PDB file of C-alpha atoms in Angstrom:
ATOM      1  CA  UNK A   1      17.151  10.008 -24.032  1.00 49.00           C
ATOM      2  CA  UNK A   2      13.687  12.026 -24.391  1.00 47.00           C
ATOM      3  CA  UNK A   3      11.034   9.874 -26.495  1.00 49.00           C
ATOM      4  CA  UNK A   4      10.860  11.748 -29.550  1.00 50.00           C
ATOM      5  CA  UNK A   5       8.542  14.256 -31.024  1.00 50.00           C
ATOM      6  CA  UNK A   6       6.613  12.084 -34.405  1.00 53.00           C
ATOM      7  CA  UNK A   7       8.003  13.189 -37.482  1.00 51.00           C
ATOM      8  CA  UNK A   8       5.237  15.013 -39.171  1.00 49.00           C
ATOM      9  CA  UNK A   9       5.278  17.838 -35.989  1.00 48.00           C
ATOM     10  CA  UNK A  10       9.170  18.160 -36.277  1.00 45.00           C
ATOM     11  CA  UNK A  11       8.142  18.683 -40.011  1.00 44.00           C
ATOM     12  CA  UNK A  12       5.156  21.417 -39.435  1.00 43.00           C
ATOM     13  CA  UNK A  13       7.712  23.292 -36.853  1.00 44.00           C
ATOM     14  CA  UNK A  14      10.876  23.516 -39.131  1.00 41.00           C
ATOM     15  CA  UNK A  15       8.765  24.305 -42.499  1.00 39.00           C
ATOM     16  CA  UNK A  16       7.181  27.248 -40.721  1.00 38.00           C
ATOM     17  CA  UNK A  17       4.177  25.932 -41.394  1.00 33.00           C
ATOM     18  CA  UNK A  18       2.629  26.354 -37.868  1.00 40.00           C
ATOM     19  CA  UNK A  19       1.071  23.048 -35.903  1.00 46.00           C
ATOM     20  CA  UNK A  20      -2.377  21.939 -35.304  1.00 45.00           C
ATOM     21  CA  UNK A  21      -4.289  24.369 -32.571  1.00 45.00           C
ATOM     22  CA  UNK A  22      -2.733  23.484 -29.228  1.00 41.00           C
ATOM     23  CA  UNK A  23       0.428  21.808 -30.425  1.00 45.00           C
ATOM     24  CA  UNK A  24       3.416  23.753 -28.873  1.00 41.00           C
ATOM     25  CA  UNK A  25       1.778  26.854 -29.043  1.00 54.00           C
ATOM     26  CA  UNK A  26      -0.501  26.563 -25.919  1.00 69.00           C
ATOM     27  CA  UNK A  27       0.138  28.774 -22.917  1.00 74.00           C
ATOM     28  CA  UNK A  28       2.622  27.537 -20.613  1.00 75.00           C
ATOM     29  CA  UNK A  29       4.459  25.857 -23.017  1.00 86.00           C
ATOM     30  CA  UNK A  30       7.971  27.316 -23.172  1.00 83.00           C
ATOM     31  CA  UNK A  31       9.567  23.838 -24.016  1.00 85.00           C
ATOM     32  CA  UNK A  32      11.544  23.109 -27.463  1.00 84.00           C
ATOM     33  CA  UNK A  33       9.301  20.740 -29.897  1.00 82.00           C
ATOM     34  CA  UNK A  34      12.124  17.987 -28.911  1.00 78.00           C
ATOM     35  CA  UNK A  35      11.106  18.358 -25.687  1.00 84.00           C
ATOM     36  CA  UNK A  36       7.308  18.056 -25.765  1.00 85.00           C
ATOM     37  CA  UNK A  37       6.832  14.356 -24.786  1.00 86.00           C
ATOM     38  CA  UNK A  38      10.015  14.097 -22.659  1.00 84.00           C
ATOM     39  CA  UNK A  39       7.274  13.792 -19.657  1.00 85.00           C
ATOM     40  CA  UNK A  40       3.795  13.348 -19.432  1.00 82.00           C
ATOM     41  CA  UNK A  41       3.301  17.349 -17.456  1.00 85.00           C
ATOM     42  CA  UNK A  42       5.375  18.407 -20.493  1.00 86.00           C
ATOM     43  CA  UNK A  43       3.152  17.025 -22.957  1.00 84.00           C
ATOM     44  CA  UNK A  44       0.002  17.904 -20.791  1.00 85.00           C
ATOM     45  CA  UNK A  45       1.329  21.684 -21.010  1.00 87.00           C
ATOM     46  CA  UNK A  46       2.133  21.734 -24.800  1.00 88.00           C
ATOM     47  CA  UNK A  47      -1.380  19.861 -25.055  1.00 86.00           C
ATOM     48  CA  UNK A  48       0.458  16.697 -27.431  1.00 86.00           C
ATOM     49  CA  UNK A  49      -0.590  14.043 -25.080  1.00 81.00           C
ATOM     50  CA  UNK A  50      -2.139  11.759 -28.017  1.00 79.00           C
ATOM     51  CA  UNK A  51       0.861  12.438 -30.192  1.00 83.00           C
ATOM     52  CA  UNK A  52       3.271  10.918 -27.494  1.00 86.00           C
ATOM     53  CA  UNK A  53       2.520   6.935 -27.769  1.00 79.00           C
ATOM     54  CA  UNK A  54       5.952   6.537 -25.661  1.00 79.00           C
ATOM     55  CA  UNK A  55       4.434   8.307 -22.500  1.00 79.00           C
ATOM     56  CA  UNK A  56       2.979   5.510 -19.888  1.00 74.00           C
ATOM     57  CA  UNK A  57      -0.466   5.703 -19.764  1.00 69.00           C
ATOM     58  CA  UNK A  58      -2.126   6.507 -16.237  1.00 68.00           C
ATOM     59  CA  UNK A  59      -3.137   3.519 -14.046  1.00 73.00           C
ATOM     60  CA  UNK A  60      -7.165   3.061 -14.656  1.00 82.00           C
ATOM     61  CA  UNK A  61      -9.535   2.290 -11.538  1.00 91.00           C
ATOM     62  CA  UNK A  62      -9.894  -0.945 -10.633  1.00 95.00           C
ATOM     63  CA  UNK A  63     -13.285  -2.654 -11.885  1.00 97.00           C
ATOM     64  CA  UNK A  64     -15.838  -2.683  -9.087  1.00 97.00           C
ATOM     65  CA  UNK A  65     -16.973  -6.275  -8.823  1.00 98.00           C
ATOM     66  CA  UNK A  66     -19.865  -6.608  -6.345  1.00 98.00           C
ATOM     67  CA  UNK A  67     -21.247 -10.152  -5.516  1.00 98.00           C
ATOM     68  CA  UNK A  68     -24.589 -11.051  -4.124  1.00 97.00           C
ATOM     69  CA  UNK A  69     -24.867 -14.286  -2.685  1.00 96.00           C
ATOM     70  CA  UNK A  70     -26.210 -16.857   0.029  1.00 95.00           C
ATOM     71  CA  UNK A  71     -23.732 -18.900   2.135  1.00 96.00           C
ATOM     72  CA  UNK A  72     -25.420 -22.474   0.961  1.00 95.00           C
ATOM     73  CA  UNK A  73     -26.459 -21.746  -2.209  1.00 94.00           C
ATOM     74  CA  UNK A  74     -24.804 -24.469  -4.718  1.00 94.00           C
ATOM     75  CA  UNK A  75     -24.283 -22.200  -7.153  1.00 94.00           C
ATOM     76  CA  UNK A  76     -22.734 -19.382  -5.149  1.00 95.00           C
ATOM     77  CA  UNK A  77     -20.561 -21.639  -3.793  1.00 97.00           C
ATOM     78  CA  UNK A  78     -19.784 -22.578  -7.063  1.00 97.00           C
ATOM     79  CA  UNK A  79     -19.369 -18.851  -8.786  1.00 97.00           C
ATOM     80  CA  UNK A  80     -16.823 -17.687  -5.067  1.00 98.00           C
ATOM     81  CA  UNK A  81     -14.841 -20.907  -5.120  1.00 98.00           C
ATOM     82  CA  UNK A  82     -14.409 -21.794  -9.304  1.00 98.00           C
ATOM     83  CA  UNK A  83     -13.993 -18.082 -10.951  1.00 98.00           C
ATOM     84  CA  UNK A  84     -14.139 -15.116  -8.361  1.00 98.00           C
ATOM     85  CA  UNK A  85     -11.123 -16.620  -5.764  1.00 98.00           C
ATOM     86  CA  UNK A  86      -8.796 -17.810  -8.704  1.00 97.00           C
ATOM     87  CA  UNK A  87      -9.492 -14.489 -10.801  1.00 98.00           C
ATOM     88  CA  UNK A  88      -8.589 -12.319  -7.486  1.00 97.00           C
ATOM     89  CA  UNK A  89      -5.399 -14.823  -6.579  1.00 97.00           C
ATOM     90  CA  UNK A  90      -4.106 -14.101 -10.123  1.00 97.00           C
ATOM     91  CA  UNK A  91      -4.599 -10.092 -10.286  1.00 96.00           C
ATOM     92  CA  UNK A  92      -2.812  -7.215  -8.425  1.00 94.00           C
ATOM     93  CA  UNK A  93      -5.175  -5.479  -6.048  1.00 91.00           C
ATOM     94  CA  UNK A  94      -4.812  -2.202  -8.177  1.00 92.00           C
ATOM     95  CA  UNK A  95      -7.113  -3.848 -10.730  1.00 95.00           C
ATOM     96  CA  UNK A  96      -9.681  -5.333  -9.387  1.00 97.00           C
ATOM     97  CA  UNK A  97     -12.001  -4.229  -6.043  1.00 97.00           C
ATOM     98  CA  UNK A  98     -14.309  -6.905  -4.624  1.00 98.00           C
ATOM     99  CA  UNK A  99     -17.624  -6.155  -2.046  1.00 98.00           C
ATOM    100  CA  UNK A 100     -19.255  -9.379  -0.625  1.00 98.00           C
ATOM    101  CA  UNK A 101     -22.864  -9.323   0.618  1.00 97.00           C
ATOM    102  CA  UNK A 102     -24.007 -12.255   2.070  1.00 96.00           C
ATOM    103  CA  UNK A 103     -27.958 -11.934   2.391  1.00 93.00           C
ATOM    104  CA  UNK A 104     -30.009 -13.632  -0.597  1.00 85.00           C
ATOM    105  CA  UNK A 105     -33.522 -14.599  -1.481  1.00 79.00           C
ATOM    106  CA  UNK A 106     -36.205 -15.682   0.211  1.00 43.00           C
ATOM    107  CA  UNK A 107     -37.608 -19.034  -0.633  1.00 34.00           C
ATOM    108  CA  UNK A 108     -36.113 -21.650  -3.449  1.00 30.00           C
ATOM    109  CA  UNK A 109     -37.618 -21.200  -6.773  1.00 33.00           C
ATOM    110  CA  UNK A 110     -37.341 -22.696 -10.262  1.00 33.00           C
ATOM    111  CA  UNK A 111     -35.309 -20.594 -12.343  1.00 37.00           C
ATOM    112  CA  UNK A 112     -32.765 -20.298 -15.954  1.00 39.00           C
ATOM    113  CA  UNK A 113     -29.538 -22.600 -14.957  1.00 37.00           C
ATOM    114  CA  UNK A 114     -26.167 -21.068 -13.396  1.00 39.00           C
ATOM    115  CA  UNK A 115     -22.271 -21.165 -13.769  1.00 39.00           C
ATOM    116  CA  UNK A 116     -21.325 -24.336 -14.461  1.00 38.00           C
ATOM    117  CA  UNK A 117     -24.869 -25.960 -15.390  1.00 42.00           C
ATOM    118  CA  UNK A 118     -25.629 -25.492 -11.114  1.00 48.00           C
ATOM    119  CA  UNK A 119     -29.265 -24.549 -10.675  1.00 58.00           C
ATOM    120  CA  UNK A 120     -29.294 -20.526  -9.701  1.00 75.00           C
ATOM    121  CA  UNK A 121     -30.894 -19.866  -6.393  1.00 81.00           C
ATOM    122  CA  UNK A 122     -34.073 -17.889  -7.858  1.00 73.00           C
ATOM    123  CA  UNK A 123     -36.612 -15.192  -6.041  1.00 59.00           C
ATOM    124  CA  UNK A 124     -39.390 -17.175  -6.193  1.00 48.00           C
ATOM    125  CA  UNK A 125     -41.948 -16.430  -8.710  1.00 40.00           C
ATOM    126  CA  UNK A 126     -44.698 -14.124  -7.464  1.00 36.00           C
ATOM    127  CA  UNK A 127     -45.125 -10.662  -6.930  1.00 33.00           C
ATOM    128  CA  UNK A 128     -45.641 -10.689  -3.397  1.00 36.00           C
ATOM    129  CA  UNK A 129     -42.070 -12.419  -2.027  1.00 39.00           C
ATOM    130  CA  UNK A 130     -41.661 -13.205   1.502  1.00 42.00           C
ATOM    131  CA  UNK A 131     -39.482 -11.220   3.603  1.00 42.00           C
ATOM    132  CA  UNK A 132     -35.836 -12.203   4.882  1.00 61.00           C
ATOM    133  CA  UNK A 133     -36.108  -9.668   7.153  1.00 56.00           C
ATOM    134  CA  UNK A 134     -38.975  -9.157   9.566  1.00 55.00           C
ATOM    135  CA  UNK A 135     -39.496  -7.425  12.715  1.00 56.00           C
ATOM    136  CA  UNK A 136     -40.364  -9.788  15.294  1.00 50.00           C
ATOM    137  CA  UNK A 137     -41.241  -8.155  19.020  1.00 51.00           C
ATOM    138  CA  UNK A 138     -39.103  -5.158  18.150  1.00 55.00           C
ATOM    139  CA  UNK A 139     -35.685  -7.537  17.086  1.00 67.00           C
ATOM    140  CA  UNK A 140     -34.585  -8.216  13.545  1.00 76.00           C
ATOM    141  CA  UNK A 141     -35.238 -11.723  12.853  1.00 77.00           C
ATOM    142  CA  UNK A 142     -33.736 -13.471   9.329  1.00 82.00           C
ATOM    143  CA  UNK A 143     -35.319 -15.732   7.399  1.00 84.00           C
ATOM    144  CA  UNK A 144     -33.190 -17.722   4.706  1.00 89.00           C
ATOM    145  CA  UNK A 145     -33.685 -19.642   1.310  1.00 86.00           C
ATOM    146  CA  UNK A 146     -31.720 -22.487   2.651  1.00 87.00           C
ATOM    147  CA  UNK A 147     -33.288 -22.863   5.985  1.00 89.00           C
ATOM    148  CA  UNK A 148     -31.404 -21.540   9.574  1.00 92.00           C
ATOM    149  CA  UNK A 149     -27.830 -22.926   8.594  1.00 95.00           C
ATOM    150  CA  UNK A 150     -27.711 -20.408   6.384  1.00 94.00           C
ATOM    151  CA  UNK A 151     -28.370 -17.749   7.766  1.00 92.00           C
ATOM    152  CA  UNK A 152     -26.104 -18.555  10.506  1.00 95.00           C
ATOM    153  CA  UNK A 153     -23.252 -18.926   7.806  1.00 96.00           C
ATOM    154  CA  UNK A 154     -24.340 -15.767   6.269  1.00 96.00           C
ATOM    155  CA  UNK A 155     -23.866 -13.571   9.930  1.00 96.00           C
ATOM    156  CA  UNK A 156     -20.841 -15.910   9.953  1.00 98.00           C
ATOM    157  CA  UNK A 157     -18.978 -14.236   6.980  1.00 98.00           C
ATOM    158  CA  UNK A 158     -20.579 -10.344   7.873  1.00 98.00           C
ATOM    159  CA  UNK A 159     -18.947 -11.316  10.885  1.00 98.00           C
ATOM    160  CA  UNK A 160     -16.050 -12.077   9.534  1.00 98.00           C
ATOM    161  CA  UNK A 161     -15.327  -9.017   7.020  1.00 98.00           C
ATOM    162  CA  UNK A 162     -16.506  -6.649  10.218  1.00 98.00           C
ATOM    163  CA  UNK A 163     -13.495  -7.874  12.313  1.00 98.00           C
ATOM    164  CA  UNK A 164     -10.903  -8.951   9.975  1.00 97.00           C
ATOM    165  CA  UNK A 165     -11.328  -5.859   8.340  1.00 95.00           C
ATOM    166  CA  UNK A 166      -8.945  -5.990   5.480  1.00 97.00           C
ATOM    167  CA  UNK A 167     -10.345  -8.442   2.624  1.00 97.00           C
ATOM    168  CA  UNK A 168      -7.187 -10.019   1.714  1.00 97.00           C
ATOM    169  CA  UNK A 169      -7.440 -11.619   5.503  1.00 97.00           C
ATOM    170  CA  UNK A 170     -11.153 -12.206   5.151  1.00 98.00           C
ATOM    171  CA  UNK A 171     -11.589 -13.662   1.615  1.00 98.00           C
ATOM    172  CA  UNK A 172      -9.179 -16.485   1.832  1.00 98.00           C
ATOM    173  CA  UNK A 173     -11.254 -17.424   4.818  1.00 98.00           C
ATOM    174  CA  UNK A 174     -14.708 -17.234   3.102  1.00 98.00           C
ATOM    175  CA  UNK A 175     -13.054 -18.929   0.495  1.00 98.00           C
ATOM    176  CA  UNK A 176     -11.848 -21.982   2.706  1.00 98.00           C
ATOM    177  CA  UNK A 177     -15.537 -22.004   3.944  1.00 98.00           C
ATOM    178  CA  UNK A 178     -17.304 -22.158   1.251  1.00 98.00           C
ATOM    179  CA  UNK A 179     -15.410 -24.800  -0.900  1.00 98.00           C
ATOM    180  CA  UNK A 180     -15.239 -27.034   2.388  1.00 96.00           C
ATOM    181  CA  UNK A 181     -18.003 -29.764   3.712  1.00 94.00           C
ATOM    182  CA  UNK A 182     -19.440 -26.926   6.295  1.00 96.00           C
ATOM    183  CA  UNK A 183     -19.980 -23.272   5.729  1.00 97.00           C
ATOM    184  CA  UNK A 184     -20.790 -23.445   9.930  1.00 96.00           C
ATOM    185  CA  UNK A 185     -18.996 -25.533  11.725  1.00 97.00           C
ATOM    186  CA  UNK A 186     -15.140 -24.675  10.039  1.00 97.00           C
ATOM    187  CA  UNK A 187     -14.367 -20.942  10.905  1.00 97.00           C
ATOM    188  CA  UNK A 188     -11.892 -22.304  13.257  1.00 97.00           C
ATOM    189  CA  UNK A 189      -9.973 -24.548  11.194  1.00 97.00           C
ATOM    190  CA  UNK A 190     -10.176 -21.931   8.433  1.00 98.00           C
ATOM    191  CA  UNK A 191      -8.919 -19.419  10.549  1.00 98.00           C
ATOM    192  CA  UNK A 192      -6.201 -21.695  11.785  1.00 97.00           C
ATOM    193  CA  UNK A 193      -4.606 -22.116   8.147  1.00 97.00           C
ATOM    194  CA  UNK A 194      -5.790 -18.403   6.865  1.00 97.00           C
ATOM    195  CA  UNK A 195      -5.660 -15.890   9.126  1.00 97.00           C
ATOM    196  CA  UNK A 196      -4.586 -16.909  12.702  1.00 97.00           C
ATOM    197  CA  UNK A 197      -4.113 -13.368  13.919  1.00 97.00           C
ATOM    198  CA  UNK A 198      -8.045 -13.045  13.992  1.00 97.00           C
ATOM    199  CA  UNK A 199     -10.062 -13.926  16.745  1.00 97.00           C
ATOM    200  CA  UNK A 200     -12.574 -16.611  16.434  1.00 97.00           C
ATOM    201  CA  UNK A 201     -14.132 -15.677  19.796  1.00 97.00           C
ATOM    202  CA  UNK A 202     -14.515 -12.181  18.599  1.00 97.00           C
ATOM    203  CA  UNK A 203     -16.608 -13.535  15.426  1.00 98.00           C
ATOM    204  CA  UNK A 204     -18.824 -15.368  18.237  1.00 97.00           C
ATOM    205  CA  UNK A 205     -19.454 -12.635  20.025  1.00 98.00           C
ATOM    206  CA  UNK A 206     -20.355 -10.432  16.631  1.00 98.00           C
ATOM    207  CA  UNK A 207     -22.700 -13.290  15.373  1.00 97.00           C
ATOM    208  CA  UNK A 208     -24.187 -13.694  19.053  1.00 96.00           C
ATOM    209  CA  UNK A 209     -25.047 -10.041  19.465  1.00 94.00           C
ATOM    210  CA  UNK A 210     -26.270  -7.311  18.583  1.00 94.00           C
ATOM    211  CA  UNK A 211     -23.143  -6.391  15.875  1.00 96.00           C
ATOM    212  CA  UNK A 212     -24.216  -9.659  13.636  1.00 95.00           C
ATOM    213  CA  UNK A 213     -27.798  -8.528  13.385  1.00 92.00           C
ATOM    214  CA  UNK A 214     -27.431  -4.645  12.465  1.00 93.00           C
ATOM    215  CA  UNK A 215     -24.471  -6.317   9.546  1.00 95.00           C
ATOM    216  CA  UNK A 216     -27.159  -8.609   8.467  1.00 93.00           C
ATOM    217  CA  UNK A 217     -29.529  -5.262   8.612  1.00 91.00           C
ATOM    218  CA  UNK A 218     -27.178  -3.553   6.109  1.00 93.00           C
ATOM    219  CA  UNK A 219     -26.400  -6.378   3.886  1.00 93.00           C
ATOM    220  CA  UNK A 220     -30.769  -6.422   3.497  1.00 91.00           C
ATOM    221  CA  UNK A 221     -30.831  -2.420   2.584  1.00 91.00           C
ATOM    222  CA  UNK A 222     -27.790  -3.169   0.114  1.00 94.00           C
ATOM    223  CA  UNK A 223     -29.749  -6.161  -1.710  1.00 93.00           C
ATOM    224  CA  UNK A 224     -33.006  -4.352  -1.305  1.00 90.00           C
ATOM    225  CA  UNK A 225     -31.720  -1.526  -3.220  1.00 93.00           C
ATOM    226  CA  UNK A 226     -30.554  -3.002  -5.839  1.00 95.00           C
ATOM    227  CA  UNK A 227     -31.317  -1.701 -10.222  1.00 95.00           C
ATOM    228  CA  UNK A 228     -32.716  -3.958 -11.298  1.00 95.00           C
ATOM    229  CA  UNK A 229     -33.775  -6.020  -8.415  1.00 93.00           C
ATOM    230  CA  UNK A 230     -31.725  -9.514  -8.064  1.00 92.00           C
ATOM    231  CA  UNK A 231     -33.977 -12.354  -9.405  1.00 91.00           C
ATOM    232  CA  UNK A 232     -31.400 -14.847  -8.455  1.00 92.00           C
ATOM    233  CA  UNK A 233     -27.718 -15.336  -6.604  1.00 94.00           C
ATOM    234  CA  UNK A 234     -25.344 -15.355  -7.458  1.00 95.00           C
ATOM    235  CA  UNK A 235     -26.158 -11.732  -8.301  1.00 96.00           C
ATOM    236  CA  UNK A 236     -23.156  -9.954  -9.838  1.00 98.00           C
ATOM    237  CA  UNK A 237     -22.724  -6.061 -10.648  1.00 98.00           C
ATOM    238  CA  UNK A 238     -19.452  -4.801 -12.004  1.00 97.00           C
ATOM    239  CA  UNK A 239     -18.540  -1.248 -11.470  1.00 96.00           C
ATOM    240  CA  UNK A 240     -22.294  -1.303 -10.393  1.00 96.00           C
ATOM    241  CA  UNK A 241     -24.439  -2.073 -13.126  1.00 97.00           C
ATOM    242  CA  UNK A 242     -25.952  -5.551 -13.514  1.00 97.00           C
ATOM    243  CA  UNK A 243     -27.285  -6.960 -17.035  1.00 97.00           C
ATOM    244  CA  UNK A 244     -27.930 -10.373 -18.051  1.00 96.00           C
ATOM    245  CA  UNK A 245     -25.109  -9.828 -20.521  1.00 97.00           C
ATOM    246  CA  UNK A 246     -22.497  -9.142 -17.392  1.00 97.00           C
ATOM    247  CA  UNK A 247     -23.642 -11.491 -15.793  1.00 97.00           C
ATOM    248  CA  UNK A 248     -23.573 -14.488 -18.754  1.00 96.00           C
ATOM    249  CA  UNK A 249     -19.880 -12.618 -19.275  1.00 97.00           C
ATOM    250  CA  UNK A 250     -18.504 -13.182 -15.676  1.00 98.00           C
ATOM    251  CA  UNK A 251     -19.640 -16.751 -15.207  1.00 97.00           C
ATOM    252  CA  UNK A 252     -18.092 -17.900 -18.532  1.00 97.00           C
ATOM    253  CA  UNK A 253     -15.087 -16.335 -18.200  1.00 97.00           C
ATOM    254  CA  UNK A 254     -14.372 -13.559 -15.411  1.00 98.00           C
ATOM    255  CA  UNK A 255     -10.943 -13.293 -15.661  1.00 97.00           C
ATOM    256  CA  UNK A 256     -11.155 -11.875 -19.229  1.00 96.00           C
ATOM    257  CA  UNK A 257     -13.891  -9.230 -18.565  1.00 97.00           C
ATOM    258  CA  UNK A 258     -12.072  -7.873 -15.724  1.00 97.00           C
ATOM    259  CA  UNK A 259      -8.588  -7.963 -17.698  1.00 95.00           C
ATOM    260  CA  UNK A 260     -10.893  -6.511 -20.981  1.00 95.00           C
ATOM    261  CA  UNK A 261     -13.023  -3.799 -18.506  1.00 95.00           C
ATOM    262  CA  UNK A 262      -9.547  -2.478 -16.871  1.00 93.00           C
ATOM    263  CA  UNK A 263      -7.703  -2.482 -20.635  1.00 87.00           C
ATOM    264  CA  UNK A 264     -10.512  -0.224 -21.657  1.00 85.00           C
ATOM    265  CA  UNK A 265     -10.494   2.141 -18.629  1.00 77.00           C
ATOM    266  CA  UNK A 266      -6.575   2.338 -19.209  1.00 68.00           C
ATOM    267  CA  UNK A 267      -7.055   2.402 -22.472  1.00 59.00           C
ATOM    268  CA  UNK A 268      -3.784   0.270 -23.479  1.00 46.00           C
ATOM    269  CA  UNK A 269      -4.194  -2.847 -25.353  1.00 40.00           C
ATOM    270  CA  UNK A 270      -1.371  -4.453 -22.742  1.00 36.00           C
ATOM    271  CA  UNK A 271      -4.533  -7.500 -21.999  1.00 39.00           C
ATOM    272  CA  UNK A 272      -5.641  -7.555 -25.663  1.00 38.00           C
ATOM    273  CA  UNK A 273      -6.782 -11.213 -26.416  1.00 36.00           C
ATOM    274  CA  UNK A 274      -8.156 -11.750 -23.029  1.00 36.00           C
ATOM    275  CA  UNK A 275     -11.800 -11.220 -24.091  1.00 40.00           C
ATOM    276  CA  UNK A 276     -13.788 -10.289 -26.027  1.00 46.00           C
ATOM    277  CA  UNK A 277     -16.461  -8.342 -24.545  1.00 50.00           C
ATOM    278  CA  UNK A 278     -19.558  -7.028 -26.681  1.00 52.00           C
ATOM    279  CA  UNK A 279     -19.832  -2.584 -26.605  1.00 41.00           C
ATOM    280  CA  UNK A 280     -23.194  -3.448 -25.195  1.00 47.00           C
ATOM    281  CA  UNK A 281     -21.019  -4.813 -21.688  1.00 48.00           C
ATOM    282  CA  UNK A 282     -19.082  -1.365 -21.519  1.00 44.00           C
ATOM    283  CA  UNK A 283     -22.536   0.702 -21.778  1.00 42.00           C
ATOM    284  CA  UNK A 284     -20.843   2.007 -25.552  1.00 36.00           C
TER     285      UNK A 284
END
């Protein structure tokens, strides 16, 4: 049965009394008023889209969730393993899109407390900040916050997402590194329960050569470039804009201001009750 037409446009029609601009009338619309929100290209043609509630509602983008982070940093660890693993377990793939960039600050620094009262791992506080990346004898050489382990770890998981490829093969893996007692020395075992069709002698080979180093080049330009610059990781942008507000919103509770951010873009209320998220979050 074709969802019905509301009541007051039935009403306009039969009184003769004509319908708002657009309603019906519009060219290309040769369909009966009973007719006009049977489907959504009928409705789009008799231009009565917002008077058909019954229509489904096209499927919004997925929110754009890009995390900036260092392979040993405590609170990193913390944010990947605690809120952005469960939140992408527990949502279809059509709703949320994840981008890893392992890379990070410089030096250790004092700085405002992270997720789950774990100290942030801050820029340090000057205006002159040492390089990561520096050009030693014409080759790339890294330095990282958390000495060469990490570093290693970080070429590790570019590795990683270069020859796994898809990120539901590669995330579980980060995942199982990360919340384990080595970021360096597991990849095998990891691989083992994860993703066994990947080759751990391929990752080897990436991190050993020239591959891992022009990966870690990128990940530099993509953390370089960010507005604002990152003062800390984990750095988080969603559907790439950063504020301190996001960012205070995603650690608390991420689940809800992904499930809030989509509900908006879809514009249902399907995930009302979620969370609350302030105008100021959606740039409104």
């Amino acid at each position: 049965m074709a969802p019905a037409v509301p009541l007051a446009v039935l009403a306009l029609v039969a009184l003769g009394l004509g319908v708002a601009p657009g309603l019906g009338l519009a060219p290309g619309c040769d369909y009966p008023a009973h007719r006009w929100c049977s489907s959504r290209d009928t409705a789009v043609a008799c231009q009565v889209e917002s008077r058909c509630p019954s229509l489904p509602r096209p499927a919004a983008a997925p929110v754009q969730l890009s995390l900036y982070y260092e392979s040993l940093c405590p609170a990193c660890r913390d944010f990947l393993v605690m809120k952005l693993f469960p939140t992408w377990l527990l949502l279809p793939e059509e709703m949320l899109s994840i981008t890893l960039v392992p890379y990070g600050n410089a030096q250790v620094g004092a700085g405002p407390p992270g997720a789950a009262g774990s100290p942030r791992c801050c820029r340090p506080r000057s205006d002159r900040l040492v390089p990561q990346e520096r050009n030693v004898s014409g080759k790339l050489d890294f330095m990282c916050q958390h000495g060469p382990e990490e570093c290693l770890g970080n070429m590790m998981e570019a590795c990683l997402m270069h020859e796994a490829k898809n990120f539901s093969t590669y995330f579980p893996v980060i995942f199982c590194l990360e919340s384990g007692s080595s970021v360096t020395k597991n990849l095998e075992a990891c691989l083992q329960i994860y993703a066994p069709e990947v080759d751990s002698g391929r990752i080897t080979a990436c991190v050993q050569g020239d591959t891992g180093v022009a990966l870690m080049h990128h990940n530099a330009q993509m953390t370089d470039a960010l507005q604002p610059p990152h003062q800390y990781v984990p750095w988080i942008t969603v559907n790439g804009k950063h504020t301190d507000e996001l960012q205070a919103q995603a650690e608390a509770s991420l689940l809800g201001l992904v499930c809030h951010l989509y509900q908006v873009g879809q514009g249902s209320g399907w995930a009302a009750g979620l969370g609350d998220v302030s105008p100021s979050l959606l740039g409104l």
